[in-house]
Coordinates of C-alpha atoms (C1' of nucleotides) in Angstrom, one line a residue:
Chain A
X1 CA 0.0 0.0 0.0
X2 CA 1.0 3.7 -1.0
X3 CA 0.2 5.9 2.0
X4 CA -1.1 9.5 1.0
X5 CA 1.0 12.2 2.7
X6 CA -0.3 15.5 2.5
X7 CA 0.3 18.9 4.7
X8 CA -1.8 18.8 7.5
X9 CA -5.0 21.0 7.5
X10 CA -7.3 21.5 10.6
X11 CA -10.6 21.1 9.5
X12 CA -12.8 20.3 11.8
X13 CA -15.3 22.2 15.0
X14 CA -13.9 22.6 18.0
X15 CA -16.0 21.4 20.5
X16 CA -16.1 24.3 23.5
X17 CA -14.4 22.7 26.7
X18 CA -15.7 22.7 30.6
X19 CA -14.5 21.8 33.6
X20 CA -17.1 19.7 36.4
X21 CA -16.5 19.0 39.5
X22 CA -18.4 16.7 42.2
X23 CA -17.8 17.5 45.5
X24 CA -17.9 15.0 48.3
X25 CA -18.2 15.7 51.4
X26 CA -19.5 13.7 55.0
X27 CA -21.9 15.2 57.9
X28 CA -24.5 14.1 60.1
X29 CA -23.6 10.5 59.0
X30 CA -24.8 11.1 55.5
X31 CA -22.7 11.3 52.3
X32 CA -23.8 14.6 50.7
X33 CA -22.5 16.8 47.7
X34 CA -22.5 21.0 47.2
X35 CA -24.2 21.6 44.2
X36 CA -24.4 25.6 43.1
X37 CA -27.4 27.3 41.7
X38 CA -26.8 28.7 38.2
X39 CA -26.7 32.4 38.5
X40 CA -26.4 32.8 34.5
X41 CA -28.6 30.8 31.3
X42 CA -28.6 27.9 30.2
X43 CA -30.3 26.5 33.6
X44 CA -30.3 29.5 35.2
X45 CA -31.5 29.2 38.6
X46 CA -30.6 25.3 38.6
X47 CA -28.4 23.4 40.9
X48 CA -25.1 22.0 39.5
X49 CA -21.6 21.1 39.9
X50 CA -19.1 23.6 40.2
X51 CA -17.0 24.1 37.2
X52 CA -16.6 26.5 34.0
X53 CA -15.0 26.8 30.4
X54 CA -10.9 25.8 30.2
X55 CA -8.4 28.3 29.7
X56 CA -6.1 28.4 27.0
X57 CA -3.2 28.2 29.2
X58 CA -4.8 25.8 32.0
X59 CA -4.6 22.6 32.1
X60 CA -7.8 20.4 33.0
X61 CA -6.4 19.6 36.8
X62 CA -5.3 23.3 37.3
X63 CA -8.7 24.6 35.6
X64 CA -10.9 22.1 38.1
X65 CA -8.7 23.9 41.5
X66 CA -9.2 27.1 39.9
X67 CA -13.5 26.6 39.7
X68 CA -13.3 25.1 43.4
X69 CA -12.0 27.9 44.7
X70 CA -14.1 30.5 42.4
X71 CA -17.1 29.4 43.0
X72 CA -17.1 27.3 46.7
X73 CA -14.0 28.8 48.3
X74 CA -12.4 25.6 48.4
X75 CA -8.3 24.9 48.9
X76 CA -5.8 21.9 49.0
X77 CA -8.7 19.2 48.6
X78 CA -8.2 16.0 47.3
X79 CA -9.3 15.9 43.6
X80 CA -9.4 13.3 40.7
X81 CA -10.5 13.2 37.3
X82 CA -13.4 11.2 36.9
X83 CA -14.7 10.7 32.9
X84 CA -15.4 12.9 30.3
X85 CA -18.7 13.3 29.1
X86 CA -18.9 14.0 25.8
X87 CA -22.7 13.1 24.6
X88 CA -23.3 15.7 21.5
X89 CA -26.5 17.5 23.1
X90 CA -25.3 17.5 26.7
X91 CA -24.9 21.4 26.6
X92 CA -28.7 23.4 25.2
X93 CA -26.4 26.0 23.3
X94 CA -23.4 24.2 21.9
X95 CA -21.5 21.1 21.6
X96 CA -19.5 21.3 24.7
X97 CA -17.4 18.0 26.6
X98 CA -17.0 18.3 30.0
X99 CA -14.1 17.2 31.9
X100 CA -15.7 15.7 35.2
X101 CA -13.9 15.5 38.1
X102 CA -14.6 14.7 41.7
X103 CA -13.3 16.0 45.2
X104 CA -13.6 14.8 48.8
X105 CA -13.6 17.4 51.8
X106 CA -12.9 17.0 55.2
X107 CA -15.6 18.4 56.5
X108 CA -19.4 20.0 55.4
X109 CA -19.1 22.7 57.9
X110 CA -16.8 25.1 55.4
X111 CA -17.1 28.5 55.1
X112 CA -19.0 28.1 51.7
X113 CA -19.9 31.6 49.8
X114 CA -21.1 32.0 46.3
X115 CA -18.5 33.0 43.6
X116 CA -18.6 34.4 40.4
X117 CA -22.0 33.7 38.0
X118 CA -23.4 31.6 41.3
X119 CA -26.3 32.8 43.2
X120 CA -25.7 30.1 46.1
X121 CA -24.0 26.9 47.5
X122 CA -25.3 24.3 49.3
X123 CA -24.6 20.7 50.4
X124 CA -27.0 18.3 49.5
X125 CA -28.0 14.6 50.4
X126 CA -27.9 12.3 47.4
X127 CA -31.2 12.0 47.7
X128 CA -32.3 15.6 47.4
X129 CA -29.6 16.0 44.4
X130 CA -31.6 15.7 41.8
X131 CA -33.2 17.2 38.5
X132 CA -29.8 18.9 38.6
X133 CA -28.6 21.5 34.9
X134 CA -27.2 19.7 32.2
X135 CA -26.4 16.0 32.6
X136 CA -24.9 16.5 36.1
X137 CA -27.3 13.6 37.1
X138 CA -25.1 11.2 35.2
X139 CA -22.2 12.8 36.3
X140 CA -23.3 12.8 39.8
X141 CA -24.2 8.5 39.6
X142 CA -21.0 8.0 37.9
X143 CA -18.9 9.6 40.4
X144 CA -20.7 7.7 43.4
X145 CA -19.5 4.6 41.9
X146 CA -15.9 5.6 41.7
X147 CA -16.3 6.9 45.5
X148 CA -17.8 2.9 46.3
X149 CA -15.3 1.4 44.1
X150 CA -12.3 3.6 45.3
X151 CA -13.1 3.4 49.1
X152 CA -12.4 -0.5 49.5
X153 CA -9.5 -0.8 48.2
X154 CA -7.4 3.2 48.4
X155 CA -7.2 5.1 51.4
X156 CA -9.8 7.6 50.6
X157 CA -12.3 7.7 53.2
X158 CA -10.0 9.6 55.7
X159 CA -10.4 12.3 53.1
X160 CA -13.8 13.1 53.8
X161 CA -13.1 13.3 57.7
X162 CA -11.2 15.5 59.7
X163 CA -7.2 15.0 60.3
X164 CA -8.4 13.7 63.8
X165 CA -11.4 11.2 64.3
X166 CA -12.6 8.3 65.9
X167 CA -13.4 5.5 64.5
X168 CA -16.4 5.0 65.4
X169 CA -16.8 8.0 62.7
X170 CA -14.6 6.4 59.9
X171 CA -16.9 2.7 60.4
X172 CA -20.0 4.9 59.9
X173 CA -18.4 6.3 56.9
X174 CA -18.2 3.3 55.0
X175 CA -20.9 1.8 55.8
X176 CA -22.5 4.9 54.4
X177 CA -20.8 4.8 51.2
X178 CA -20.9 1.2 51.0
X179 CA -24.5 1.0 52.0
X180 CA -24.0 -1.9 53.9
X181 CA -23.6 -3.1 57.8
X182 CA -20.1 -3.7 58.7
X183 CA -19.3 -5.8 61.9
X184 CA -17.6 -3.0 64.4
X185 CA -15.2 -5.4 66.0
X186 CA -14.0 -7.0 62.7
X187 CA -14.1 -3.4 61.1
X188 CA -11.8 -2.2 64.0
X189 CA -9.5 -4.9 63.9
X190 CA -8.4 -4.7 60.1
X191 CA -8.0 -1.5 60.0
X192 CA -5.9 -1.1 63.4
X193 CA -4.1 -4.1 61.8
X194 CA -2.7 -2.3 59.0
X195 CA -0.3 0.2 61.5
X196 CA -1.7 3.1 59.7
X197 CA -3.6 4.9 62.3
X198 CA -2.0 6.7 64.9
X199 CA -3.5 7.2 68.4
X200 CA -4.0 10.6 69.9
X201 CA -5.0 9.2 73.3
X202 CA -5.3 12.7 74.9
X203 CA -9.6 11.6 75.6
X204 CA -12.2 14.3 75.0
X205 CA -14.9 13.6 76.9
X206 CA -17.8 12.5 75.3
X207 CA -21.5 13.8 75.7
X208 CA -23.4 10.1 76.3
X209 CA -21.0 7.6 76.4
X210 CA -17.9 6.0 76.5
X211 CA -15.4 8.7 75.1
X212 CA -13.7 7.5 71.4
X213 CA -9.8 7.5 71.1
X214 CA -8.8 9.8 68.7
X215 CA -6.9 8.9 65.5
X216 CA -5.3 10.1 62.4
X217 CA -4.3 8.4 59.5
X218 CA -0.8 8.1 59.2
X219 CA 0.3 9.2 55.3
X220 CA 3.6 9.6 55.2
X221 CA 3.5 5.4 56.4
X222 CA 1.3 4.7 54.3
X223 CA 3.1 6.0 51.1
X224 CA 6.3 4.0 52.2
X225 CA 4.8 0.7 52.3
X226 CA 2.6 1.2 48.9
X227 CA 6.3 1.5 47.4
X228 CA 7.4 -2.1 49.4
X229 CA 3.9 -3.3 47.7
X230 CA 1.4 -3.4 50.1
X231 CA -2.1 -2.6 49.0
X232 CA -4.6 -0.9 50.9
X233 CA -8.0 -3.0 51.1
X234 CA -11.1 -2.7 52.7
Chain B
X1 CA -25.1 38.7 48.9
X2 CA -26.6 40.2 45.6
X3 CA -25.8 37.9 42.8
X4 CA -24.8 39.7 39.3
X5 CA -26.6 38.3 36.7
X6 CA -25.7 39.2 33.0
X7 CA -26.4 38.2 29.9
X8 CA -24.1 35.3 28.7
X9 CA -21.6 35.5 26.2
X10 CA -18.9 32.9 25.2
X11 CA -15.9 34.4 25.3
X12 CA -13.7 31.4 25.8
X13 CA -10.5 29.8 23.1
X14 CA -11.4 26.2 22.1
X15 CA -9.0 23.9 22.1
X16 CA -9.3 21.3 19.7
X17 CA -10.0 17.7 20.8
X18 CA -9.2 14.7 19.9
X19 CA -9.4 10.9 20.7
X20 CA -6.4 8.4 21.4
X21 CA -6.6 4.4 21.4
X22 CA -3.9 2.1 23.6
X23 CA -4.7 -1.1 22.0
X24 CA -3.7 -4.1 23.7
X25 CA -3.5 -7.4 22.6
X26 CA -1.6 -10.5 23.8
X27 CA 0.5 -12.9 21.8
X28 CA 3.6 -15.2 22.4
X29 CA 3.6 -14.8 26.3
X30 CA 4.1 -11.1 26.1
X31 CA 1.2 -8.2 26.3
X32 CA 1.6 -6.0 23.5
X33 CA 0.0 -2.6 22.2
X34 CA -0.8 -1.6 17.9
X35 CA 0.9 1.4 17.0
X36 CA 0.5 3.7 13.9
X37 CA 3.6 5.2 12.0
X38 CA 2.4 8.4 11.3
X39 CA 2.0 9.8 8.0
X40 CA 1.8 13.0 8.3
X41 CA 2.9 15.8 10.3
X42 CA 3.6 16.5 13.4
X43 CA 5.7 13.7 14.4
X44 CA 5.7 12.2 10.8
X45 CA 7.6 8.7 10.4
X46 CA 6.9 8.5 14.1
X47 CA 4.9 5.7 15.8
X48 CA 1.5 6.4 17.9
X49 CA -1.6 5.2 19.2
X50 CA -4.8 5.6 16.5
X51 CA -6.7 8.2 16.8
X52 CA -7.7 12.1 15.5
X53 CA -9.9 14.7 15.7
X54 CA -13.9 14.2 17.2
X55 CA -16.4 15.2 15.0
X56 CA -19.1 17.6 15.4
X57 CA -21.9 14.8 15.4
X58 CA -19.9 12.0 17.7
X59 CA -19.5 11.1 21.3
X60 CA -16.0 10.3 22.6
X61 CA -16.8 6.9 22.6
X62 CA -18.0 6.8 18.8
X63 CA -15.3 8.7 17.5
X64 CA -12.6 6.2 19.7
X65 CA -14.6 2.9 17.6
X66 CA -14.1 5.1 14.7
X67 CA -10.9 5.5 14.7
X68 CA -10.7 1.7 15.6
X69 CA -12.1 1.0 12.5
X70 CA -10.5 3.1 10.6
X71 CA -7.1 3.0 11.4
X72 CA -6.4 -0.4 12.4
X73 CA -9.4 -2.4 10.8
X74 CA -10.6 -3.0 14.2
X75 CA -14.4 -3.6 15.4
X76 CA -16.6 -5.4 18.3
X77 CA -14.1 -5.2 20.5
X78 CA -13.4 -4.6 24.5
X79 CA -13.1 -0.5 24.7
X80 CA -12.8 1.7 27.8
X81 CA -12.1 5.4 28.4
X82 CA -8.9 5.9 30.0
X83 CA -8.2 9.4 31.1
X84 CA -8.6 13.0 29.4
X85 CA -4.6 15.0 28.5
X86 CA -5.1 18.4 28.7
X87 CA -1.3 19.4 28.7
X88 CA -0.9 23.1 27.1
X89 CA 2.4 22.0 24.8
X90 CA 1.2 18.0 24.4
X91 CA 0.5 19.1 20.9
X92 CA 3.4 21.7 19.2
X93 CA 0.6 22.9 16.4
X94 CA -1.8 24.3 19.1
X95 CA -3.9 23.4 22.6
X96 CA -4.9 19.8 21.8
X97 CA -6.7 17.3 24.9
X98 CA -6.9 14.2 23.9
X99 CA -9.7 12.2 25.2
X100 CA -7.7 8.5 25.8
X101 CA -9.8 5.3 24.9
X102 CA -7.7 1.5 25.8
X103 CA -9.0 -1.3 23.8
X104 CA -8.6 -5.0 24.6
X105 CA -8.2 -7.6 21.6
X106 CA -8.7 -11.0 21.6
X107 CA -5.4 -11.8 19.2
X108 CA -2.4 -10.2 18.4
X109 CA -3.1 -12.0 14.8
X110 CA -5.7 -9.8 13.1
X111 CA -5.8 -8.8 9.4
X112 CA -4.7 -5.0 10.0
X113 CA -4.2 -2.8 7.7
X114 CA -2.7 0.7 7.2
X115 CA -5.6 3.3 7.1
X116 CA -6.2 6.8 6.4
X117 CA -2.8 8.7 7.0
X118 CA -1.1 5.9 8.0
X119 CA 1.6 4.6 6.6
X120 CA 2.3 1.5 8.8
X121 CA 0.4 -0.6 11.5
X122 CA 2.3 -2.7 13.7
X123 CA 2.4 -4.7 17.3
X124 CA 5.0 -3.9 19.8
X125 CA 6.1 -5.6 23.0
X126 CA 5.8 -3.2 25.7
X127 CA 10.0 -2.5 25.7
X128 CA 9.7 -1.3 22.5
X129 CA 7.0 1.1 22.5
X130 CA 9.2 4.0 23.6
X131 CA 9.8 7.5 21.8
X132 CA 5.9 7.6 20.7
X133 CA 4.6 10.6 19.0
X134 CA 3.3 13.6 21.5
X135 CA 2.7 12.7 24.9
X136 CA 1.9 9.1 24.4
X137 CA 4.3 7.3 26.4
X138 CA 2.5 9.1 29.2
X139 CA -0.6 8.0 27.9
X140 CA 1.1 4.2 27.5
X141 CA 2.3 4.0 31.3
X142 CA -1.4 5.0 32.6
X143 CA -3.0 2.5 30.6
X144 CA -0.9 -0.3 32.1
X145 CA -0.9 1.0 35.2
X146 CA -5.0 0.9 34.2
X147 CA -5.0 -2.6 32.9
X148 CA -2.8 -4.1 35.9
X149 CA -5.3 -2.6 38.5
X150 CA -8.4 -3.7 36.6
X151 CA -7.4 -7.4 36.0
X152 CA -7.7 -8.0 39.6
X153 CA -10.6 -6.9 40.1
X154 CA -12.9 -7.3 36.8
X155 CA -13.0 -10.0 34.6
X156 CA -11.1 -7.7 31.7
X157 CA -8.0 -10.8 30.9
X158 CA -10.8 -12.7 28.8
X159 CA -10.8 -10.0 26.7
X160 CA -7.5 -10.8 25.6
X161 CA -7.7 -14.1 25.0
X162 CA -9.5 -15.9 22.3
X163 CA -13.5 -17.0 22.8
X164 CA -12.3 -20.7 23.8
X165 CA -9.0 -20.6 25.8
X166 CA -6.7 -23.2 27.8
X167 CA -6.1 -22.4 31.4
X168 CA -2.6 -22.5 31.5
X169 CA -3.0 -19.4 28.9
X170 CA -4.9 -17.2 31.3
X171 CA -2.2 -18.0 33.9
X172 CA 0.2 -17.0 31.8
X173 CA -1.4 -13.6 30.8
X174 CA -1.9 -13.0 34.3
X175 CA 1.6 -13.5 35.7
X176 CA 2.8 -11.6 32.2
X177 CA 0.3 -8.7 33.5
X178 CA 1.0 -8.1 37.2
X179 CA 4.6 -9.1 36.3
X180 CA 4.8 -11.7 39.2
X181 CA 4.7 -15.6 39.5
X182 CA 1.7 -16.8 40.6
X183 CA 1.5 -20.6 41.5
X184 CA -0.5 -22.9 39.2
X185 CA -2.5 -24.9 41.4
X186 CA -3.9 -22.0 43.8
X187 CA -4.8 -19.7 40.3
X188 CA -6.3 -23.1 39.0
X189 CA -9.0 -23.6 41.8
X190 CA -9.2 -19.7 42.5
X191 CA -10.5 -19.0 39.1
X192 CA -12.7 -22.6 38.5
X193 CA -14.2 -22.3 42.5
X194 CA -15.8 -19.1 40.8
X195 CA -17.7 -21.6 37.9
X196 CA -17.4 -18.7 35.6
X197 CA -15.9 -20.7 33.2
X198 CA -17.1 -23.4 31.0
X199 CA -15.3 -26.8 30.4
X200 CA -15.4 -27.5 26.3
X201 CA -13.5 -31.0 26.9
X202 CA -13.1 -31.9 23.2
X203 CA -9.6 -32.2 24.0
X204 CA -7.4 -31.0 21.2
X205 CA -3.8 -32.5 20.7
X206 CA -0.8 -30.9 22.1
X207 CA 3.0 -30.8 21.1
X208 CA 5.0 -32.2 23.9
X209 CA 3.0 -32.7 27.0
X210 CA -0.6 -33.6 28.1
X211 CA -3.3 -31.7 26.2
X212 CA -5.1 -28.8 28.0
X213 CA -9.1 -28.4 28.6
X214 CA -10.0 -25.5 27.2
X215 CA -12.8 -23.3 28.7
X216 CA -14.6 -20.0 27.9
X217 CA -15.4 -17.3 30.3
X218 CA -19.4 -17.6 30.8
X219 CA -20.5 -13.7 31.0
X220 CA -23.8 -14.1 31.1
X221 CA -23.6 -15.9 34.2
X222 CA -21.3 -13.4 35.6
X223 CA -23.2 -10.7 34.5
X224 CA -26.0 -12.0 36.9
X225 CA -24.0 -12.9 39.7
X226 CA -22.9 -9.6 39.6
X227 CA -26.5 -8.4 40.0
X228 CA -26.1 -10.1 43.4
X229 CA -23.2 -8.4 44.6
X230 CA -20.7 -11.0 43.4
X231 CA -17.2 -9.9 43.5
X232 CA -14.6 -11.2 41.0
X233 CA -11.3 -11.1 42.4
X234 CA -7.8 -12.4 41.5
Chain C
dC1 C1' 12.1 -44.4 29.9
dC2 C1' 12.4 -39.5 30.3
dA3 C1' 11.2 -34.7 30.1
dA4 C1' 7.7 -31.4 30.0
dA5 C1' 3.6 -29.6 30.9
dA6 C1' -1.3 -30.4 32.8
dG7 C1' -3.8 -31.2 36.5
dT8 C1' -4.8 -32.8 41.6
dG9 C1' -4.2 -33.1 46.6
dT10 C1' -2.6 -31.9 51.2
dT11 C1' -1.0 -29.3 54.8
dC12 C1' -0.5 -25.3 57.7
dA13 C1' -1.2 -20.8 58.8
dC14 C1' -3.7 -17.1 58.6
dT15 C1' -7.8 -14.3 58.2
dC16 C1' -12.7 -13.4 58.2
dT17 C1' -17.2 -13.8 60.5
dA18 C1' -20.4 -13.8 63.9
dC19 C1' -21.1 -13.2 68.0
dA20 C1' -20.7 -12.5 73.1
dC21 C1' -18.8 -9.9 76.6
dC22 C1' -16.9 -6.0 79.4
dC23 C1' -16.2 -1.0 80.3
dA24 C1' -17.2 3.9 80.9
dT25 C1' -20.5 7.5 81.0
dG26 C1' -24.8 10.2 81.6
dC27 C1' -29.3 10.2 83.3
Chain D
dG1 C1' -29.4 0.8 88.0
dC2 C1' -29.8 1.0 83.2
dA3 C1' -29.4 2.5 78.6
dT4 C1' -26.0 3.8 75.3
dG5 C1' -22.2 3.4 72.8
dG6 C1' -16.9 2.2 72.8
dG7 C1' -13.8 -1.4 72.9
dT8 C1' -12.1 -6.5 73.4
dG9 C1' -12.1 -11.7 73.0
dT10 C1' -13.0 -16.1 71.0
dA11 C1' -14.4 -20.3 68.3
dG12 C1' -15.2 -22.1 63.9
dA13 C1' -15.4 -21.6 59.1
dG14 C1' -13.0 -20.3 55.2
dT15 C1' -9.2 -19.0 52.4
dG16 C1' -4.5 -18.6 50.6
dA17 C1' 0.4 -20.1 50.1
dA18 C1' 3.7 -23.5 49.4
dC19 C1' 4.7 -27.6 47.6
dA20 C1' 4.5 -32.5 46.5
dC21 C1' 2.4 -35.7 43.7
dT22 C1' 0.1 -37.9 39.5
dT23 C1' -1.1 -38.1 34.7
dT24 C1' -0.6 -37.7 29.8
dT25 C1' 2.1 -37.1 25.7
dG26 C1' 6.1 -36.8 22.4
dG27 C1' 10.5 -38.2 21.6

DNA sequence: CCAAAAGTGTTCACTCTACACCCATGC
DNA sequence: GCATGGGTGTAGAGTGAACACTTTTGG
């Protein structure tokens, strides 16, 4: 076969380009998400994701911190890229693929204020996150599968609770998340087993019981044996 | 707070986008990926993964099986996003993200041919598939990185093998893949205690030891054990 | 008969599961 | 005291790792 070279020509649409980001975040023993209302058309008025149009000099990653802390005030979070949606009428005004990725944050009590184009921000139960702009409830299902998928077997659940906790907290976690009872005894015993929690044993007293130890999860340990192969699970 | 609302306007560069295939295959004991010499510029003479510009009227996932088609005569077959490039300078023309697809075949054996601006399609052992064209040994290293962490957990080495296979072939794509011996007699009753696989014991003569039973991977039974919450693993 | 590769069996240790139980606290 | 929630212990089932053994086939 003869191939056909020829000068390269660009001939074809460019596609407009967003950024989306799901937020994750943990109170009252629920798994919830800040959504913002659309403060511009299309969907004006609507709850969405966070996110906005790439810059020309931006990467996707660096675009994704930039809209967290426009439009929800948020710093040094723990962010991913989840999948890129791409379906041709996704967007009312033009073709536009969106870049969708998701965050965890260490706590729902943030100061939260409304940013540029964004009337208001709110965390919201799954359940109430719905009939949200665009296809952000796609979005939204795909990313709670990564979370459930990611949480049994990478150390992502301390993300979505404070530095210090107790693990009576981090059990409730996942078996929020996993949506599913997990035996406390067993629960406590793998995870102590790893050596990746460290106890702050200073007690705080507690309001009705018992007080909890206090824990945090040890990173910099963790890291070090990933690298001599051991693998995080459950 | 009062919000500002104003009339939209889309003031915003596009980037062009584009799709990218890491196509895997396995043949003689070694996993492989199908590269494309390029045939014209940038990067002409230079060898990369299939893939080009996304049309107005197609998803990311149509234009990826296009691009299968077209470039490497390549259809029906195992295909999964990967991750979305959105380096400013991956592209020396102008801003280019590349939405990346990988692609499971069932035989390093297919007819392929050369396609549209292609001078040359070939398979390469992993060592060899260095000094690719734009970012694209990045994009290789995610996608094993991808494939090793996926084989554990979903039934994805099937893929690679043909319909009817031997089991001493899947152990071998599995130690190739995670790059580690695992013993024969532990894999064998790991993988048949799951009864996932179906014994087609017409044996078929062997060279120069006893003749293997060859299987095939029942999906439809998978598929509805999944329904109720089975896990494969390992 | 021997080598090579397929396939089976056995053992031991460890881990997971399902509980039951004890402890500290507030009312 | 008792209810509540934190924390510990244990027995039995189940699983995984290591390795030895048997079977079939070609030369």
């Amino acid at each position: 076969m003869t191939s056909t070279k020829k000068t390269f020509t660009y001939e074809y649409p460019r596609p407009a380009v967003t950024v989306d980001c799901v937020i994750f975040g943990f109170g009252n023993g629920e798994l919830k998400v800040l959504l913002t209302k659309r403060g511009i058309e299309p969907f004006l008025g609507q709850w969405a994701f966070p996110g906005g149009f790439i810059l020309e000099q931006e990467t996707a990653d660096e675009c994704a911190r930039r809209k967290l802390a426009e439009e929800a005030g948020l710093e040094d979070i723990y962010l991913e890229q989840l999948y890129t949606f791409s379906d041709v009428d996704r967007d009312p005004r033009f073709r536009v693929i969106s870049i969708a990725y998701y965050a965890l944050v260490k706590s729902t009590d943030y100061l939260i204020e409304a940013g540029l184009d964004i009337e208001e921000v709110k965390w919201f139960s799954l359940g109430e996150a719905t009939a949200l702009a665009f296809d952000h409830d796609q979005i939204l299902s795909v990313a709670i599968e990564r979370l459930k998928g990611k949480i049994r077997y990478q150390p992502v659940g301390f993300e979505l609770l404070p530095e210090q906790f107790k693990l009576p907290e981090l059990h409730k976690l996942y078996e929020t998340i996993l949506h599913r009872a997990i035996d406390r005894g067993n629960f406590r015993k793998k995870i102590l087993s790893m050596g990746l929690l460290v106890d702050h044993s200073e007690k705080q007293p507690d309001r009705h019981s018992r007080a909890a130890k206090i824990y945090s999860f040890d990173r910099d340990k963790y890291e070090s044996l990933k690298e001599s192969g051991f693998y995080f699970e459950l």
